[in-house]
Amino acid sequence: LYRAGRRAEAADAFETAARQHANAAAWINLGMVALELGQRDRARGAAREALALGGPWAAQARALAERVESSP
């Protein structure tokens, strides 16, 4: 979906996957797409969820959180 330019649908798919599987990578992907769509609150929430999961994606989750906070 993302590669096909269907960003809003991709964001919904990432969110579904993240919620169903407690997957930090999916939360991070959701956050990045949400930022592209101008959905800063959604991106912030996704970053928060990814940070809470920690694990091997912790550095990327922190980078997303920083990017969200520095975005206009």
PDB file of N, CA and C in Angstrom:
ATOM      1  N   LEU A   1       0.828  -1.198   0.000  1.00  0.00           N
ATOM      2  CA  LEU A   1       0.000   0.000   0.000  1.00  0.00           C
ATOM      3  C   LEU A   1       0.869   1.258   0.000  1.00  0.00           C
ATOM      4  N   TYR A   2       1.871   1.267   0.864  1.00  0.00           N
ATOM      5  CA  TYR A   2       2.735   2.441   0.960  1.00  0.00           C
ATOM      6  C   TYR A   2       3.425   2.715  -0.376  1.00  0.00           C
ATOM      7  N   ARG A   3       4.027   1.687  -0.946  1.00  0.00           N
ATOM      8  CA  ARG A   3       4.755   1.859  -2.212  1.00  0.00           C
ATOM      9  C   ARG A   3       3.837   2.244  -3.357  1.00  0.00           C
ATOM     10  N   ALA A   4       2.572   1.889  -3.235  1.00  0.00           N
ATOM     11  CA  ALA A   4       1.590   2.244  -4.267  1.00  0.00           C
ATOM     12  C   ALA A   4       1.068   3.662  -4.079  1.00  0.00           C
ATOM     13  N   GLY A   5       1.584   4.354  -3.058  1.00  0.00           N
ATOM     14  CA  GLY A   5       1.171   5.725  -2.816  1.00  0.00           C
ATOM     15  C   GLY A   5      -0.121   5.841  -2.025  1.00  0.00           C
ATOM     16  N   ARG A   6      -0.588   4.757  -1.504  1.00  0.00           N
ATOM     17  CA  ARG A   6      -1.832   4.751  -0.740  1.00  0.00           C
ATOM     18  C   ARG A   6      -1.506   4.898   0.746  1.00  0.00           C
ATOM     19  N   ARG A   7      -1.017   6.091   1.091  1.00  0.00           N
ATOM     20  CA  ARG A   7      -0.479   6.351   2.424  1.00  0.00           C
ATOM     21  C   ARG A   7      -1.514   6.175   3.544  1.00  0.00           C
ATOM     22  N   ALA A   8      -2.708   6.705   3.349  1.00  0.00           N
ATOM     23  CA  ALA A   8      -3.720   6.609   4.407  1.00  0.00           C
ATOM     24  C   ALA A   8      -4.086   5.154   4.678  1.00  0.00           C
ATOM     25  N   GLU A   9      -4.211   4.368   3.621  1.00  0.00           N
ATOM     26  CA  GLU A   9      -4.517   2.949   3.799  1.00  0.00           C
ATOM     27  C   GLU A   9      -3.345   2.218   4.451  1.00  0.00           C
ATOM     28  N   ALA A  10      -2.132   2.594   4.080  1.00  0.00           N
ATOM     29  CA  ALA A  10      -0.948   1.988   4.686  1.00  0.00           C
ATOM     30  C   ALA A  10      -0.904   2.292   6.184  1.00  0.00           C
ATOM     31  N   ALA A  11      -1.220   3.526   6.545  1.00  0.00           N
ATOM     32  CA  ALA A  11      -1.223   3.899   7.957  1.00  0.00           C
ATOM     33  C   ALA A  11      -2.224   3.043   8.727  1.00  0.00           C
ATOM     34  N   ASP A  12      -3.401   2.861   8.177  1.00  0.00           N
ATOM     35  CA  ASP A  12      -4.404   2.032   8.847  1.00  0.00           C
ATOM     36  C   ASP A  12      -3.924   0.588   8.984  1.00  0.00           C
ATOM     37  N   ALA A  13      -3.268   0.071   7.949  1.00  0.00           N
ATOM     38  CA  ALA A  13      -2.763  -1.304   7.991  1.00  0.00           C
ATOM     39  C   ALA A  13      -1.652  -1.444   9.029  1.00  0.00           C
ATOM     40  N   PHE A  14      -0.756  -0.462   9.092  1.00  0.00           N
ATOM     41  CA  PHE A  14       0.299  -0.497  10.108  1.00  0.00           C
ATOM     42  C   PHE A  14      -0.308  -0.463  11.508  1.00  0.00           C
ATOM     43  N   GLU A  15      -1.322   0.370  11.699  1.00  0.00           N
ATOM     44  CA  GLU A  15      -1.942   0.465  13.018  1.00  0.00           C
ATOM     45  C   GLU A  15      -2.613  -0.849  13.408  1.00  0.00           C
ATOM     46  N   THR A  16      -3.302  -1.459  12.473  1.00  0.00           N
ATOM     47  CA  THR A  16      -3.938  -2.747  12.752  1.00  0.00           C
ATOM     48  C   THR A  16      -2.895  -3.789  13.145  1.00  0.00           C
ATOM     49  N   ALA A  17      -1.817  -3.872  12.379  1.00  0.00           N
ATOM     50  CA  ALA A  17      -0.754  -4.836  12.678  1.00  0.00           C
ATOM     51  C   ALA A  17      -0.109  -4.552  14.027  1.00  0.00           C
ATOM     52  N   ALA A  18       0.137  -3.279  14.303  1.00  0.00           N
ATOM     53  CA  ALA A  18       0.775  -2.909  15.566  1.00  0.00           C
ATOM     54  C   ALA A  18      -0.091  -3.303  16.750  1.00  0.00           C
ATOM     55  N   ARG A  19      -1.376  -3.036  16.664  1.00  0.00           N
ATOM     56  CA  ARG A  19      -2.290  -3.365  17.762  1.00  0.00           C
ATOM     57  C   ARG A  19      -2.467  -4.876  17.925  1.00  0.00           C
ATOM     58  N   GLN A  20      -2.572  -5.596  16.830  1.00  0.00           N
ATOM     59  CA  GLN A  20      -2.804  -7.033  16.900  1.00  0.00           C
ATOM     60  C   GLN A  20      -1.587  -7.812  17.376  1.00  0.00           C
ATOM     61  N   HIS A  21      -0.395  -7.292  17.076  1.00  0.00           N
ATOM     62  CA  HIS A  21       0.812  -8.065  17.354  1.00  0.00           C
ATOM     63  C   HIS A  21       1.792  -7.374  18.310  1.00  0.00           C
ATOM     64  N   ALA A  22       1.383  -6.247  18.893  1.00  0.00           N
ATOM     65  CA  ALA A  22       2.282  -5.484  19.779  1.00  0.00           C
ATOM     66  C   ALA A  22       3.664  -5.369  19.137  1.00  0.00           C
ATOM     67  N   ASN A  23       3.686  -4.824  17.922  1.00  0.00           N
ATOM     68  CA  ASN A  23       4.878  -4.791  17.102  1.00  0.00           C
ATOM     69  C   ASN A  23       5.438  -3.372  17.011  1.00  0.00           C
ATOM     70  N   ALA A  24       6.623  -3.179  17.582  1.00  0.00           N
ATOM     71  CA  ALA A  24       7.234  -1.848  17.593  1.00  0.00           C
ATOM     72  C   ALA A  24       7.535  -1.351  16.184  1.00  0.00           C
ATOM     73  N   ALA A  25       7.974  -2.243  15.296  1.00  0.00           N
ATOM     74  CA  ALA A  25       8.290  -1.824  13.926  1.00  0.00           C
ATOM     75  C   ALA A  25       7.048  -1.278  13.233  1.00  0.00           C
ATOM     76  N   ALA A  26       5.915  -1.915  13.445  1.00  0.00           N
ATOM     77  CA  ALA A  26       4.671  -1.429  12.839  1.00  0.00           C
ATOM     78  C   ALA A  26       4.283  -0.082  13.423  1.00  0.00           C
ATOM     79  N   TRP A  27       4.480   0.108  14.725  1.00  0.00           N
ATOM     80  CA  TRP A  27       4.191   1.412  15.332  1.00  0.00           C
ATOM     81  C   TRP A  27       5.088   2.487  14.728  1.00  0.00           C
ATOM     82  N   ILE A  28       6.352   2.155  14.533  1.00  0.00           N
ATOM     83  CA  ILE A  28       7.285   3.118  13.943  1.00  0.00           C
ATOM     84  C   ILE A  28       6.877   3.447  12.508  1.00  0.00           C
ATOM     85  N   ASN A  29       6.535   2.432  11.736  1.00  0.00           N
ATOM     86  CA  ASN A  29       6.082   2.681  10.367  1.00  0.00           C
ATOM     87  C   ASN A  29       4.836   3.553  10.359  1.00  0.00           C
ATOM     88  N   LEU A  30       3.903   3.260  11.259  1.00  0.00           N
ATOM     89  CA  LEU A  30       2.708   4.094  11.366  1.00  0.00           C
ATOM     90  C   LEU A  30       3.098   5.535  11.667  1.00  0.00           C
ATOM     91  N   GLY A  31       3.997   5.728  12.602  1.00  0.00           N
ATOM     92  CA  GLY A  31       4.419   7.080  12.959  1.00  0.00           C
ATOM     93  C   GLY A  31       5.020   7.840  11.795  1.00  0.00           C
ATOM     94  N   MET A  32       5.852   7.165  11.023  1.00  0.00           N
ATOM     95  CA  MET A  32       6.477   7.823   9.876  1.00  0.00           C
ATOM     96  C   MET A  32       5.440   8.209   8.829  1.00  0.00           C
ATOM     97  N   VAL A  33       4.517   7.302   8.538  1.00  0.00           N
ATOM     98  CA  VAL A  33       3.476   7.599   7.549  1.00  0.00           C
ATOM     99  C   VAL A  33       2.556   8.698   8.070  1.00  0.00           C
ATOM    100  N   ALA A  34       2.220   8.633   9.336  1.00  0.00           N
ATOM    101  CA  ALA A  34       1.355   9.660   9.922  1.00  0.00           C
ATOM    102  C   ALA A  34       1.997  11.042   9.792  1.00  0.00           C
ATOM    103  N   LEU A  35       3.306  11.121  10.009  1.00  0.00           N
ATOM    104  CA  LEU A  35       3.988  12.402   9.817  1.00  0.00           C
ATOM    105  C   LEU A  35       3.870  12.876   8.371  1.00  0.00           C
ATOM    106  N   GLU A  36       4.044  11.956   7.433  1.00  0.00           N
ATOM    107  CA  GLU A  36       3.913  12.318   6.018  1.00  0.00           C
ATOM    108  C   GLU A  36       2.512  12.846   5.716  1.00  0.00           C
ATOM    109  N   LEU A  37       1.517  12.301   6.408  1.00  0.00           N
ATOM    110  CA  LEU A  37       0.129  12.707   6.194  1.00  0.00           C
ATOM    111  C   LEU A  37      -0.257  13.944   7.001  1.00  0.00           C
ATOM    112  N   GLY A  38       0.697  14.453   7.800  1.00  0.00           N
ATOM    113  CA  GLY A  38       0.408  15.618   8.620  1.00  0.00           C
ATOM    114  C   GLY A  38      -0.392  15.297   9.871  1.00  0.00           C
ATOM    115  N   GLN A  39      -0.382  14.038  10.274  1.00  0.00           N
ATOM    116  CA  GLN A  39      -1.132  13.587  11.451  1.00  0.00           C
ATOM    117  C   GLN A  39      -0.182  13.482  12.649  1.00  0.00           C
ATOM    118  N   ARG A  40       0.203  14.637  13.151  1.00  0.00           N
ATOM    119  CA  ARG A  40       1.225  14.677  14.198  1.00  0.00           C
ATOM    120  C   ARG A  40       0.787  13.973  15.481  1.00  0.00           C
ATOM    121  N   ASP A  41      -0.463  14.133  15.886  1.00  0.00           N
ATOM    122  CA  ASP A  41      -0.928  13.475  17.105  1.00  0.00           C
ATOM    123  C   ASP A  41      -0.897  11.957  16.956  1.00  0.00           C
ATOM    124  N   ARG A  42      -1.292  11.488  15.793  1.00  0.00           N
ATOM    125  CA  ARG A  42      -1.249  10.041  15.543  1.00  0.00           C
ATOM    126  C   ARG A  42       0.193   9.551  15.548  1.00  0.00           C
ATOM    127  N   ALA A  43       1.088  10.318  14.964  1.00  0.00           N
ATOM    128  CA  ALA A  43       2.508   9.964  14.956  1.00  0.00           C
ATOM    129  C   ALA A  43       3.070   9.952  16.372  1.00  0.00           C
ATOM    130  N   ARG A  44       2.685  10.924  17.173  1.00  0.00           N
ATOM    131  CA  ARG A  44       3.149  10.989  18.565  1.00  0.00           C
ATOM    132  C   ARG A  44       2.675   9.754  19.332  1.00  0.00           C
ATOM    133  N   GLY A  45       1.421   9.375  19.143  1.00  0.00           N
ATOM    134  CA  GLY A  45       0.893   8.188  19.814  1.00  0.00           C
ATOM    135  C   GLY A  45       1.616   6.926  19.387  1.00  0.00           C
ATOM    136  N   ALA A  46       1.915   6.824  18.095  1.00  0.00           N
ATOM    137  CA  ALA A  46       2.637   5.659  17.589  1.00  0.00           C
ATOM    138  C   ALA A  46       4.038   5.596  18.186  1.00  0.00           C
ATOM    139  N   ALA A  47       4.705   6.736  18.274  1.00  0.00           N
ATOM    140  CA  ALA A  47       6.041   6.778  18.875  1.00  0.00           C
ATOM    141  C   ALA A  47       5.978   6.349  20.334  1.00  0.00           C
ATOM    142  N   ARG A  48       4.971   6.822  21.041  1.00  0.00           N
ATOM    143  CA  ARG A  48       4.799   6.463  22.452  1.00  0.00           C
ATOM    144  C   ARG A  48       4.628   4.949  22.610  1.00  0.00           C
ATOM    145  N   GLU A  49       3.807   4.362  21.747  1.00  0.00           N
ATOM    146  CA  GLU A  49       3.584   2.914  21.808  1.00  0.00           C
ATOM    147  C   GLU A  49       4.877   2.150  21.504  1.00  0.00           C
ATOM    148  N   ALA A  50       5.601   2.586  20.488  1.00  0.00           N
ATOM    149  CA  ALA A  50       6.860   1.921  20.130  1.00  0.00           C
ATOM    150  C   ALA A  50       7.875   2.031  21.254  1.00  0.00           C
ATOM    151  N   LEU A  51       7.958   3.202  21.878  1.00  0.00           N
ATOM    152  CA  LEU A  51       8.878   3.387  23.005  1.00  0.00           C
ATOM    153  C   LEU A  51       8.519   2.474  24.165  1.00  0.00           C
ATOM    154  N   ALA A  52       7.235   2.308  24.421  1.00  0.00           N
ATOM    155  CA  ALA A  52       6.784   1.465  25.531  1.00  0.00           C
ATOM    156  C   ALA A  52       7.169   0.002  25.307  1.00  0.00           C
ATOM    157  N   LEU A  53       7.206  -0.423  24.049  1.00  0.00           N
ATOM    158  CA  LEU A  53       7.575  -1.807  23.760  1.00  0.00           C
ATOM    159  C   LEU A  53       9.075  -2.042  23.881  1.00  0.00           C
ATOM    160  N   GLY A  54       9.863  -1.009  23.637  1.00  0.00           N
ATOM    161  CA  GLY A  54      11.313  -1.127  23.757  1.00  0.00           C
ATOM    162  C   GLY A  54      11.885  -2.185  22.842  1.00  0.00           C
ATOM    163  N   GLY A  55      12.811  -2.960  23.349  1.00  0.00           N
ATOM    164  CA  GLY A  55      13.410  -4.043  22.578  1.00  0.00           C
ATOM    165  C   GLY A  55      14.361  -3.542  21.508  1.00  0.00           C
ATOM    166  N   PRO A  56      14.555  -4.350  20.453  1.00  0.00           N
ATOM    167  CA  PRO A  56      15.549  -4.014  19.430  1.00  0.00           C
ATOM    168  C   PRO A  56      15.192  -2.788  18.599  1.00  0.00           C
ATOM    169  N   TRP A  57      13.967  -2.310  18.707  1.00  0.00           N
ATOM    170  CA  TRP A  57      13.540  -1.137  17.939  1.00  0.00           C
ATOM    171  C   TRP A  57      13.593   0.143  18.770  1.00  0.00           C
ATOM    172  N   ALA A  58      14.168   0.092  19.953  1.00  0.00           N
ATOM    173  CA  ALA A  58      14.160   1.240  20.860  1.00  0.00           C
ATOM    174  C   ALA A  58      14.823   2.480  20.250  1.00  0.00           C
ATOM    175  N   ALA A  59      15.947   2.303  19.594  1.00  0.00           N
ATOM    176  CA  ALA A  59      16.658   3.450  19.008  1.00  0.00           C
ATOM    177  C   ALA A  59      15.810   4.110  17.918  1.00  0.00           C
ATOM    178  N   GLN A  60      15.175   3.291  17.103  1.00  0.00           N
ATOM    179  CA  GLN A  60      14.322   3.841  16.046  1.00  0.00           C
ATOM    180  C   GLN A  60      13.094   4.517  16.638  1.00  0.00           C
ATOM    181  N   ALA A  61      12.573   3.964  17.719  1.00  0.00           N
ATOM    182  CA  ALA A  61      11.415   4.581  18.380  1.00  0.00           C
ATOM    183  C   ALA A  61      11.792   5.950  18.945  1.00  0.00           C
ATOM    184  N   ARG A  62      12.967   6.046  19.555  1.00  0.00           N
ATOM    185  CA  ARG A  62      13.436   7.344  20.065  1.00  0.00           C
ATOM    186  C   ARG A  62      13.627   8.339  18.938  1.00  0.00           C
ATOM    187  N   ALA A  63      14.193   7.876  17.823  1.00  0.00           N
ATOM    188  CA  ALA A  63      14.399   8.768  16.674  1.00  0.00           C
ATOM    189  C   ALA A  63      13.057   9.266  16.141  1.00  0.00           C
ATOM    190  N   LEU A  64      12.059   8.391  16.088  1.00  0.00           N
ATOM    191  CA  LEU A  64      10.732   8.813  15.645  1.00  0.00           C
ATOM    192  C   LEU A  64      10.164   9.850  16.606  1.00  0.00           C
ATOM    193  N   ALA A  65      10.270   9.596  17.896  1.00  0.00           N
ATOM    194  CA  ALA A  65       9.745  10.541  18.887  1.00  0.00           C
ATOM    195  C   ALA A  65      10.399  11.906  18.733  1.00  0.00           C
ATOM    196  N   GLU A  66      11.708  11.930  18.518  1.00  0.00           N
ATOM    197  CA  GLU A  66      12.417  13.197  18.314  1.00  0.00           C
ATOM    198  C   GLU A  66      11.944  13.888  17.035  1.00  0.00           C
ATOM    199  N   ARG A  67      11.734  13.105  15.990  1.00  0.00           N
ATOM    200  CA  ARG A  67      11.285  13.672  14.719  1.00  0.00           C
ATOM    201  C   ARG A  67       9.887  14.257  14.865  1.00  0.00           C
ATOM    202  N   VAL A  68       9.026  13.562  15.584  1.00  0.00           N
ATOM    203  CA  VAL A  68       7.663  14.066  15.795  1.00  0.00           C
ATOM    204  C   VAL A  68       7.711  15.389  16.533  1.00  0.00           C
ATOM    205  N   GLU A  69       8.508  15.465  17.584  1.00  0.00           N
ATOM    206  CA  GLU A  69       8.560  16.684  18.394  1.00  0.00           C
ATOM    207  C   GLU A  69       9.214  17.848  17.652  1.00  0.00           C
ATOM    208  N   SER A  70      10.053  17.538  16.682  1.00  0.00           N
ATOM    209  CA  SER A  70      10.706  18.636  15.947  1.00  0.00           C
ATOM    210  C   SER A  70       9.946  19.018  14.671  1.00  0.00           C
ATOM    211  N   SER A  71       8.886  18.284  14.364  1.00  0.00           N
ATOM    212  CA  SER A  71       8.121  18.611  13.159  1.00  0.00           C
ATOM    213  C   SER A  71       7.180  19.781  13.434  1.00  0.00           C
ATOM    214  N   PRO A  72       6.893  20.551  12.391  1.00  0.00           N
ATOM    215  CA  PRO A  72       6.031  21.725  12.589  1.00  0.00           C
ATOM    216  C   PRO A  72       4.578  21.344  12.863  1.00  0.00           C
TER     217      PRO A  72
END
